[in-house]
CSV table of C-alpha atoms in Angstrom, one decimal:
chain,number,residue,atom,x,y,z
A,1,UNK,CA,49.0,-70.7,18.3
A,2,UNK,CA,45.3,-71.9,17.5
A,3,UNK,CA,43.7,-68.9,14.6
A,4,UNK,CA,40.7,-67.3,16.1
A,5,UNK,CA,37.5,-68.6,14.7
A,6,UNK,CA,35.7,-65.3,12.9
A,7,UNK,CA,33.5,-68.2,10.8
A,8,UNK,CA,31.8,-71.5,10.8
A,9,UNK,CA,28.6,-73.2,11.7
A,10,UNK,CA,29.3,-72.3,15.4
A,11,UNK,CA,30.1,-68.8,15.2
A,12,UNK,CA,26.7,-68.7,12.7
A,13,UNK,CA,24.8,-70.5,15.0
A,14,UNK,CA,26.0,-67.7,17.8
A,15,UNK,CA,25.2,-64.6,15.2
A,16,UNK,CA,21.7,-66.2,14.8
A,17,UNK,CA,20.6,-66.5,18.5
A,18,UNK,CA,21.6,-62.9,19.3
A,19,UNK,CA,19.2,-61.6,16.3
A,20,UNK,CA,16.4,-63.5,17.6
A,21,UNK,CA,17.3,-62.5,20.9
A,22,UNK,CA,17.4,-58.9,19.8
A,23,UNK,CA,14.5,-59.1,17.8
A,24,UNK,CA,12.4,-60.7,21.1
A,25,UNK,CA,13.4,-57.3,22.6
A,26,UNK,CA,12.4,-55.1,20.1
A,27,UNK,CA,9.2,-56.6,20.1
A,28,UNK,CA,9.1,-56.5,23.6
A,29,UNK,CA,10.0,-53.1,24.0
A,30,UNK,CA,7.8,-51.5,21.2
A,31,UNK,CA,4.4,-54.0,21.7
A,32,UNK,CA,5.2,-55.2,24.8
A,33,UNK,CA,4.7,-59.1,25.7
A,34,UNK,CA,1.5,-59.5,23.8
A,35,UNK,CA,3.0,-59.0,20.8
A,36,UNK,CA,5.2,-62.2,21.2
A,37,UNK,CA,5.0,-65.2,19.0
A,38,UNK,CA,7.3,-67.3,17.0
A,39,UNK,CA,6.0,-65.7,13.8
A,40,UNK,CA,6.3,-62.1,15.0
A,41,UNK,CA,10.0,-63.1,16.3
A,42,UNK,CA,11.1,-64.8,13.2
A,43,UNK,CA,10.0,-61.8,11.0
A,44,UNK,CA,11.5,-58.9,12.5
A,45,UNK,CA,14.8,-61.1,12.7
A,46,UNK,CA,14.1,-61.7,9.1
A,47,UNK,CA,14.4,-65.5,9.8
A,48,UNK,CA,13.1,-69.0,9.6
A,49,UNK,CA,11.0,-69.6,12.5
A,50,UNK,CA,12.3,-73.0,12.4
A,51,UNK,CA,15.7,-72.3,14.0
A,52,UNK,CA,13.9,-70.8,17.0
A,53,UNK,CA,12.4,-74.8,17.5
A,54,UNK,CA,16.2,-75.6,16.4
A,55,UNK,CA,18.2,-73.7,18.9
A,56,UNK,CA,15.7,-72.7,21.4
A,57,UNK,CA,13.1,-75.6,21.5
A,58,UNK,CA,10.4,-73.2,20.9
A,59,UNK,CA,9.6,-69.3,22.4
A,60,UNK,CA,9.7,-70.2,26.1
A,61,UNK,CA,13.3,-71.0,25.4
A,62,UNK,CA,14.3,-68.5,23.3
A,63,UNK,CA,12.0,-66.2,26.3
A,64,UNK,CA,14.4,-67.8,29.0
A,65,UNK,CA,18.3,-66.9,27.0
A,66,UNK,CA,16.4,-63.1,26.2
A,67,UNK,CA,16.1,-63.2,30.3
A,68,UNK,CA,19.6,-65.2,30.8
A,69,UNK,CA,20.8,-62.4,28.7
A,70,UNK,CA,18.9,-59.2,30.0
A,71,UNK,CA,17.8,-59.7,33.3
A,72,UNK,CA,18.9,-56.2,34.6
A,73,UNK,CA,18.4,-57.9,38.8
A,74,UNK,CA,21.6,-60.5,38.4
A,75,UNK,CA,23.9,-59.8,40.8
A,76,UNK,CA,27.3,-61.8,40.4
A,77,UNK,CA,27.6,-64.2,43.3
A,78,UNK,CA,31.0,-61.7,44.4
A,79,UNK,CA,29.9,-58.5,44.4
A,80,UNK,CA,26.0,-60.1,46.4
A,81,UNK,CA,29.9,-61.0,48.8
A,82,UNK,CA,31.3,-57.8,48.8
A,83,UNK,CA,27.6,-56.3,49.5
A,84,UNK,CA,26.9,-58.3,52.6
A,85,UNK,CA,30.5,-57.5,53.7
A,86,UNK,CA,29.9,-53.8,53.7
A,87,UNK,CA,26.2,-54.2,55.2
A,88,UNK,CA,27.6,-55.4,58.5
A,89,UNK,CA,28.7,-52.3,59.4
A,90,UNK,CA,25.4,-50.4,59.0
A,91,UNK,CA,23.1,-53.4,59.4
A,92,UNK,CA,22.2,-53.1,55.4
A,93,UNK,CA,21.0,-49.7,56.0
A,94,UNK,CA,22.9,-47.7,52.9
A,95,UNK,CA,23.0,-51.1,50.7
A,96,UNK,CA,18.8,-51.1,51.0
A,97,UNK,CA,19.1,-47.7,50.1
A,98,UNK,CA,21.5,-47.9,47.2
A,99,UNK,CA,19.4,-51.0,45.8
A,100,UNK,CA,16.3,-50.0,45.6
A,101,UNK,CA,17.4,-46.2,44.3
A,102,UNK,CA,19.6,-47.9,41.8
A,103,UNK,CA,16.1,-50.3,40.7
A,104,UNK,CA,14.0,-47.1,40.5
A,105,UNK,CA,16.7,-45.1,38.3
A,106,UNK,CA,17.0,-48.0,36.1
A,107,UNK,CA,13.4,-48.6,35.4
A,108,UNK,CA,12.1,-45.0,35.1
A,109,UNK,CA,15.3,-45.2,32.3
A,110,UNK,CA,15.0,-48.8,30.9
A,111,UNK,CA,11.9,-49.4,29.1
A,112,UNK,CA,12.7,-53.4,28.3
A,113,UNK,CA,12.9,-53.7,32.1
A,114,UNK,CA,9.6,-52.0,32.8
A,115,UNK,CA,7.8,-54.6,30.1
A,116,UNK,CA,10.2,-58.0,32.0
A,117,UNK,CA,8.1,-56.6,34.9
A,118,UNK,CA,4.9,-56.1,33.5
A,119,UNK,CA,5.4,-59.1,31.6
A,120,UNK,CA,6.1,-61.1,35.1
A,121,UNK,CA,2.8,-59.9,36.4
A,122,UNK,CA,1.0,-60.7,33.6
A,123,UNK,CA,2.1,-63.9,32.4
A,124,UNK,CA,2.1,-67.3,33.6
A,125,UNK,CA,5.6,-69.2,32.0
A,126,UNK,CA,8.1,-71.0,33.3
A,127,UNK,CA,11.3,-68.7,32.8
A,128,UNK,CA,9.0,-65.9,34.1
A,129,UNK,CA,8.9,-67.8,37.3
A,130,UNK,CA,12.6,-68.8,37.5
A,131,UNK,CA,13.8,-65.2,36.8
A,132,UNK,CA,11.4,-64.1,40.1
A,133,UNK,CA,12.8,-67.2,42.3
A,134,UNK,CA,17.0,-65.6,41.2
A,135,UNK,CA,15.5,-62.3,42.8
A,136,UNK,CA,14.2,-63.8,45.6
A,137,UNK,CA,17.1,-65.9,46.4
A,138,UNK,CA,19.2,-62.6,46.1
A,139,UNK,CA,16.6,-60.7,48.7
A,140,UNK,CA,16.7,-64.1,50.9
A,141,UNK,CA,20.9,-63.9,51.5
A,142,UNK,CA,20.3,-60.2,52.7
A,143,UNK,CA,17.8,-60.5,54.7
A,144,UNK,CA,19.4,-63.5,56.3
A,145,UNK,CA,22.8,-62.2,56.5
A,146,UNK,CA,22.3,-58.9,57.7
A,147,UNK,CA,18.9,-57.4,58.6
A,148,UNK,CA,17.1,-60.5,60.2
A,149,UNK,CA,19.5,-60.1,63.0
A,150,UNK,CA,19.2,-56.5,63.1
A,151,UNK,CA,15.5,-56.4,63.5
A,152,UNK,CA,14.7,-59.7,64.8
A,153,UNK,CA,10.9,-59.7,65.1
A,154,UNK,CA,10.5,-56.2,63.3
A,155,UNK,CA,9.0,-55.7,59.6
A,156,UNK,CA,11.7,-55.1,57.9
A,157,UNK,CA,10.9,-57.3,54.6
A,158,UNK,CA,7.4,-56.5,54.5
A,159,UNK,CA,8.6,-52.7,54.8
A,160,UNK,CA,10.9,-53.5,51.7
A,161,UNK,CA,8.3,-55.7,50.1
A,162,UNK,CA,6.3,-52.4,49.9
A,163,UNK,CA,9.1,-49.9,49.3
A,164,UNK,CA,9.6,-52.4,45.7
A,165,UNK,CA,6.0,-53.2,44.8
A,166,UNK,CA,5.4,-49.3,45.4
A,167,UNK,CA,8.4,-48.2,42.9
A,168,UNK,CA,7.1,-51.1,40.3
A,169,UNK,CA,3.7,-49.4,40.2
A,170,UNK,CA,5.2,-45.9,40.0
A,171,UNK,CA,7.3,-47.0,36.7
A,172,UNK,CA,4.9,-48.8,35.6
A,173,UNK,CA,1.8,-46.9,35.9
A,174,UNK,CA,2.3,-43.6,33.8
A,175,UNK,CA,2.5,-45.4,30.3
A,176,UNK,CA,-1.1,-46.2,30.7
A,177,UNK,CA,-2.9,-43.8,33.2
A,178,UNK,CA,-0.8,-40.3,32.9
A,179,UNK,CA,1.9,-38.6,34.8
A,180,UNK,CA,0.3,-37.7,38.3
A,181,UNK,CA,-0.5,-39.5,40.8
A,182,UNK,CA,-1.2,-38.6,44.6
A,183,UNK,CA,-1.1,-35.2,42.6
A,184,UNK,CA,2.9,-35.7,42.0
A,185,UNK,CA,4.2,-35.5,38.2
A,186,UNK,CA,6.0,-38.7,38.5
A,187,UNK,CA,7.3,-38.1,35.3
A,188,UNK,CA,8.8,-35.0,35.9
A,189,UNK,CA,12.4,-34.6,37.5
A,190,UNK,CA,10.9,-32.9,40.7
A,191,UNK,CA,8.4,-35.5,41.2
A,192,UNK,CA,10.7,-38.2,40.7
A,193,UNK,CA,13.4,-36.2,43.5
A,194,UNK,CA,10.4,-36.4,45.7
A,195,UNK,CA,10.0,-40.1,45.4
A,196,UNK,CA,14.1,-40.9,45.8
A,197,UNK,CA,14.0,-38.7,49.4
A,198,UNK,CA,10.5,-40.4,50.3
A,199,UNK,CA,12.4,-43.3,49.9
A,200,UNK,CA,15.4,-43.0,51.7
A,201,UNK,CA,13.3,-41.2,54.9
A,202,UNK,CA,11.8,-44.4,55.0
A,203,UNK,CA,14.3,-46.9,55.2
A,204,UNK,CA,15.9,-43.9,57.5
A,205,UNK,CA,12.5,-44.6,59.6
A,206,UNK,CA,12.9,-48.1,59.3
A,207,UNK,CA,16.4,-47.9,61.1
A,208,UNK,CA,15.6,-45.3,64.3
A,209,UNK,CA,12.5,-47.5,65.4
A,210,UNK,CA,13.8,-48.9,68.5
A,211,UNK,CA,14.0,-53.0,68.8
């Protein structure tokens, strides 16, 4: 029986990715994406900047594992399955709803995933771009599989293309420009209850306009 490995050059190697990993966050989370260099990085992980050329091949890399690693949208390729099973039933109706209440939850609660998407908008790179293609593939197999059949000819993306772009703005826009908007406190739990139903009689629209 083989010892497990608690030390060594490749356990090391492991131990320093995660702290510049973790230290990207930090950054990220406390200065947002302008903060971000290789000098900033390397400092709060209290590192050579080197070894992010060594391991990473520079910051896009290391940007790319921080998004491998915390991209809060990956769905794994069984359960994206097991949605599109359950979908059929309802043509996608209570899945749409669940997904994009689950998105709004997470980001009013998740402040590195309000800077991925204001970073995303923001910021012309590479992994930036790949990280929005994942999320459109995942869209892409839904709508294919289950609503496009349902609604043939009728909105039904561009509905949820503004249902998402509307709960981005929402999360996004209080940090700079104060709680209300449309008169709401969407900062405050009554405001934010208001949003979830708004959402939901939507999609409930959505699904009782005849084809």
């Amino acid at each position: 029986m083989s010892r497990k490995i608690t030390n060594g050059p490749l356990r090391n190697k492991a131990r320093t990715e995660l702290k510049l990993i973790d230290a990207l966050g930090e950054i990220l989370s406390l200065k947002g994406f302008t903060g971000l260099n290789v000098k900033t990085v390397a400092e709060k992980a209290q590192l050579d900047r080197r070894l992010i050329y060594e391991y990473f091949g520079g910051l896009e890399g290391l940007i790319k594992a921080y998004l491998d690693r915390k991209d809060y949208w990956k769905t794994p390729a069984a359960q994206v399955e097991q949605m599109i099973a359950q979908s059929k039933m309802d043509n996608g109706k209570e899945v749409l709803h669940q997904i994009l209440e689950r998105q709004y939850t997470s980001l009013l609660e998740n402040d590195e995933m309000r800077k991925i998407i204001h970073w995303g908008l923001s910021e012309d790179m590479q992994p930036l771009k790949e990280l929005n293609k994942e999320r459109e593939l995942f869209g892409e197999a839904f709508f294919t599989q289950i609503t496009d059949h349902r609604f043939k000819k009728k909105n039904i993306r561009a509905i949820t293309a503004i249902l998402i772009s509307g709960i981005y703005y929402l999360t996004l826009y209080p940090e700079m420009n104060g709680p209300h908007f449309c008169g709401i406190d969407i900062t405050s739990k009554r405001g934010q209850k208001q949003i979830r139903q708004s959402l939901h009689k939507i999609i409930e629209w959505a699904y009782q306009e005849p084809l």
